[in-house]
């Protein structure tokens, strides 16, 4: 018995593992830029600066397409978080612009990235709904809440895939509380508005 086949095999494996490790480090380092761009996009949208929001989203999309070429095989998992942020921002912009939320195919993302991104967007819709209530735009607040609630109902069943889509169940549990909170706030605001209208009638 000799080891003549071992060395060339190990050399080949070493080269392969080295390439995988380099790609992993590359993805971890460079996808942070995508996450930052998506965060800036979301912040801009909340500030009613849709132009900047869409610009940052476009930059993130370009980088995603570029970096995903390195996300082969097991390395795909390193692209989930940036894709998730990308989906969240794209969804928020669609809601604000009163457009259809794009499909996973349209966005070109992994299935788990799409689910997690939509789940995260529910939190942003909550924030936006409260902002609209605060400035007295109850109709717009109601519109956004209805999307938020329907999105939650569509995603609710994905809690059973928690082992496949990491953190799906936890996010769904959190979102249930968010939906209930916003529903209560809108109901209270509508009652307050109706009361004010009634009082104004009596004053006349």
CSV table of N, CA, C and O in Angstrom, one decimal, residues 193-204:
chain,number,residue,atom,x,y,z
A,193,UNK,N,-61.5,60.6,15.7
A,193,UNK,CA,-61.9,61.4,14.5
A,193,UNK,C,-63.4,61.5,14.5
A,193,UNK,O,-63.9,62.6,14.3
A,194,UNK,N,-64.1,60.4,14.7
A,194,UNK,CA,-65.5,60.4,14.7
A,194,UNK,C,-66.1,61.3,15.8
A,194,UNK,O,-67.1,62.0,15.7
A,195,UNK,N,-65.4,61.1,17.0
A,195,UNK,CA,-65.9,61.9,18.2
A,195,UNK,C,-65.7,63.4,17.9
A,195,UNK,O,-66.6,64.2,18.3
A,196,UNK,N,-64.6,63.8,17.3
A,196,UNK,CA,-64.4,65.2,17.0
A,196,UNK,C,-65.4,65.7,16.0
A,196,UNK,O,-65.9,66.9,16.2
A,197,UNK,N,-65.7,64.9,15.1
A,197,UNK,CA,-66.8,65.3,14.1
A,197,UNK,C,-68.1,65.5,14.8
A,197,UNK,O,-68.8,66.5,14.5
A,198,UNK,N,-68.4,64.6,15.7
A,198,UNK,CA,-69.7,64.7,16.4
A,198,UNK,C,-69.7,66.0,17.3
A,198,UNK,O,-70.7,66.7,17.3
A,199,UNK,N,-68.6,66.2,18.0
A,199,UNK,CA,-68.5,67.4,18.8
A,199,UNK,C,-68.6,68.7,18.0
A,199,UNK,O,-69.3,69.7,18.4
A,200,UNK,N,-68.0,68.7,16.8
A,200,UNK,CA,-68.1,69.9,15.9
A,200,UNK,C,-69.5,70.2,15.5
A,200,UNK,O,-69.9,71.3,15.3
A,201,UNK,N,-70.3,69.1,15.3
A,201,UNK,CA,-71.7,69.2,14.8
A,201,UNK,C,-72.5,69.9,15.9
A,201,UNK,O,-73.3,70.8,15.7
A,202,UNK,N,-72.2,69.5,17.2
A,202,UNK,CA,-73.0,70.1,18.3
A,202,UNK,C,-72.6,71.5,18.5
A,202,UNK,O,-73.4,72.4,18.9
A,203,UNK,N,-71.3,71.9,18.2
A,203,UNK,CA,-70.9,73.2,18.4
A,203,UNK,C,-71.6,74.2,17.4
A,203,UNK,O,-71.8,75.3,17.7
A,204,UNK,N,-71.9,73.6,16.3
A,204,UNK,CA,-72.6,74.4,15.2
A,204,UNK,C,-74.1,74.6,15.7
A,204,UNK,O,-74.7,75.6,15.4
